[in-house]
Coordinates of N, CA and C in Angstrom, one line a residue:
X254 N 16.6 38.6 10.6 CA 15.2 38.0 10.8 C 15.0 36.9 9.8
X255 N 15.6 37.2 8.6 CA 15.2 36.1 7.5 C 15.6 35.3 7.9
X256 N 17.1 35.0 8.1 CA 17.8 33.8 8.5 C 17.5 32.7 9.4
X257 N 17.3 33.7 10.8 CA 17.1 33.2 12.0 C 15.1 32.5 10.9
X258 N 14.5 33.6 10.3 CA 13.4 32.6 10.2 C 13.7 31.0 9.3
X259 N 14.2 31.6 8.4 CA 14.5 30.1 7.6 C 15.0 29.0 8.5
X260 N 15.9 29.1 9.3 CA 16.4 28.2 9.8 C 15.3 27.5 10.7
X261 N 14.4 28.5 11.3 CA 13.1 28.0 12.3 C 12.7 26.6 11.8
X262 N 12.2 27.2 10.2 CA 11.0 26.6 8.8 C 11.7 25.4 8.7
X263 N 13.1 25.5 8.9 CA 14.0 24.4 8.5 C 14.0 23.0 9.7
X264 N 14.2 23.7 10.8 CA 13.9 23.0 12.3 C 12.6 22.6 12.0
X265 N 11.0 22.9 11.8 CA 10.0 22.4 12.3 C 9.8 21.6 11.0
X266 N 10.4 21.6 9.7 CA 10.4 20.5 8.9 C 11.1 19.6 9.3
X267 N 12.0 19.5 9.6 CA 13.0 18.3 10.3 C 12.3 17.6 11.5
X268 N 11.7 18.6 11.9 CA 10.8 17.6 13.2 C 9.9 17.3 12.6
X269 N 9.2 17.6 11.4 CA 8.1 17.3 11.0 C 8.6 15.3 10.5
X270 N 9.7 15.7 9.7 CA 10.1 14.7 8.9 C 10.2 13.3 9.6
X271 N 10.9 13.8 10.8 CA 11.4 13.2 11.7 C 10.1 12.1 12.5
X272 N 9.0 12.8 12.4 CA 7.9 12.4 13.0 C 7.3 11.6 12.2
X273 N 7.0 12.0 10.9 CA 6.5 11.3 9.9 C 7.3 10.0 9.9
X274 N 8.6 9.8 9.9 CA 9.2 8.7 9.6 C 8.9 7.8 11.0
X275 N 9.4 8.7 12.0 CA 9.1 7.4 13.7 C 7.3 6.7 13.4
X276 N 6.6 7.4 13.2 CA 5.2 7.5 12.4 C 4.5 5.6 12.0
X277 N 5.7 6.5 10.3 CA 6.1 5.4 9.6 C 6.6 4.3 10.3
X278 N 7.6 3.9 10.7 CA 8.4 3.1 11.3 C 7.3 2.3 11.8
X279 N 7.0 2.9 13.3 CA 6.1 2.2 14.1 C 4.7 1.5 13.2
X280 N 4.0 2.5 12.4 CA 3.1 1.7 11.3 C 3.6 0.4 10.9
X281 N 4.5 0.6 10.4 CA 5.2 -0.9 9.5 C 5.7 -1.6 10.8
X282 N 6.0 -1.3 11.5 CA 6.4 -2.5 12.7 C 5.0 -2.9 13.2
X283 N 4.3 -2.3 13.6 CA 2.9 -3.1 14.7 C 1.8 -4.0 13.3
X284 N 2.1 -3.3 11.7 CA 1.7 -3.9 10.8 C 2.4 -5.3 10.3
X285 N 4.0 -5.5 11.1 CA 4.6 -6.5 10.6 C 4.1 -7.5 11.8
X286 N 4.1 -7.0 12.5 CA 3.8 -7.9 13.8 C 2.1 -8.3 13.8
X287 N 1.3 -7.4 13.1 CA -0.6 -7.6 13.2 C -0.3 -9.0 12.3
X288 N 0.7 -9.0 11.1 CA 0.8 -10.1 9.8 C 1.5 -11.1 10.6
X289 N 2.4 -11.3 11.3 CA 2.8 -12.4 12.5 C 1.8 -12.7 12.9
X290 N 1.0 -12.1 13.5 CA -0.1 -12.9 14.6 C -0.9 -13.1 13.9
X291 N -1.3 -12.5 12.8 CA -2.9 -13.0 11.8 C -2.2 -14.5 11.4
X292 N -0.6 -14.5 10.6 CA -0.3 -15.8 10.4 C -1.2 -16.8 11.3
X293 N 0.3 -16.4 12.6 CA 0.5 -17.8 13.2 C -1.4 -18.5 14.2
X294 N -2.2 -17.1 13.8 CA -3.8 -17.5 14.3 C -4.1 -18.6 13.4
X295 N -4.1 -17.8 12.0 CA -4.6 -18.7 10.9 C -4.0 -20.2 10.8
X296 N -2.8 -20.4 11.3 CA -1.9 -21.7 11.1 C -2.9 -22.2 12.5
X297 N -2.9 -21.8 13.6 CA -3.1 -22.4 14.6 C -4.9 -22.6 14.7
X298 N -5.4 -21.8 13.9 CA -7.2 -22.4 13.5 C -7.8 -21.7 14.6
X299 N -7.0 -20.6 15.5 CA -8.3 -19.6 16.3 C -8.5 -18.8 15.9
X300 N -8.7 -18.3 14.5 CA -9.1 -16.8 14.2 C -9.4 -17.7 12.4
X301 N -10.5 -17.0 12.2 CA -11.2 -17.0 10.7 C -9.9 -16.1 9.9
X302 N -9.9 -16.9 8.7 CA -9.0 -15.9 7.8 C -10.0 -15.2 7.3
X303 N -9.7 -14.1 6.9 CA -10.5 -12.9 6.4 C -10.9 -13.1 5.5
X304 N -10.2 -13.8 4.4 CA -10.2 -14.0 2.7 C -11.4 -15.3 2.9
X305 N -11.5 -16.5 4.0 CA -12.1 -16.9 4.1 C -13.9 -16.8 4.2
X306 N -13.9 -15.7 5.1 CA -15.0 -15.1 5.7 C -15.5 -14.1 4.4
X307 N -14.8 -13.7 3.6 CA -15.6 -12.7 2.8 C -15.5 -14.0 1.5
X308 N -15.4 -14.4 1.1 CA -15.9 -15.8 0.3 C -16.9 -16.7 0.9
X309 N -17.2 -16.6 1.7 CA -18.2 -17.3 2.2 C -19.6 -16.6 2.2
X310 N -19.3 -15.3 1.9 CA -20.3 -14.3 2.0 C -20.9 -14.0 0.2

C-alpha cells in the first residue's frame, strides 16, 4: 500500500510539474509574442505606448 501510494504522490507531482511548466511555457510564449505585437504597434503608431499614456496623466 505504501509503495503503490508513494508512487501515486509521485505520478500526480509529475503531472503537476509537468503542467506548471506547459503553463509556464505557453505564459512566456503568448507574453513574447503580446511584446512583438505591442513593439511592432508602437513602431507602426496604431496603439498608444503605455509608458506614454500614463505620463501624460
Amino acid at each position: 500500500m505504501a509503495k503503490s501510494g508513494n508512487s501515486g504522490n509521485i505520478r500526480i507531482r509529475e503531472l503537476i510539474y509537468l503542467a506548471i511548466c506547459g503553463f509556464a511555457a505557453i505564459a512566456i510564449y503568448w507574453g513574447w509574442q503580446a511584446l512583438n505585437l505591442s513593439n511592432s504597434h508602437v513602431k507602426a503608431g496604431h496603439e498608444l505606448d503605455p509608458t506614454e499614456s500614463l505620463n501624460d496623466h
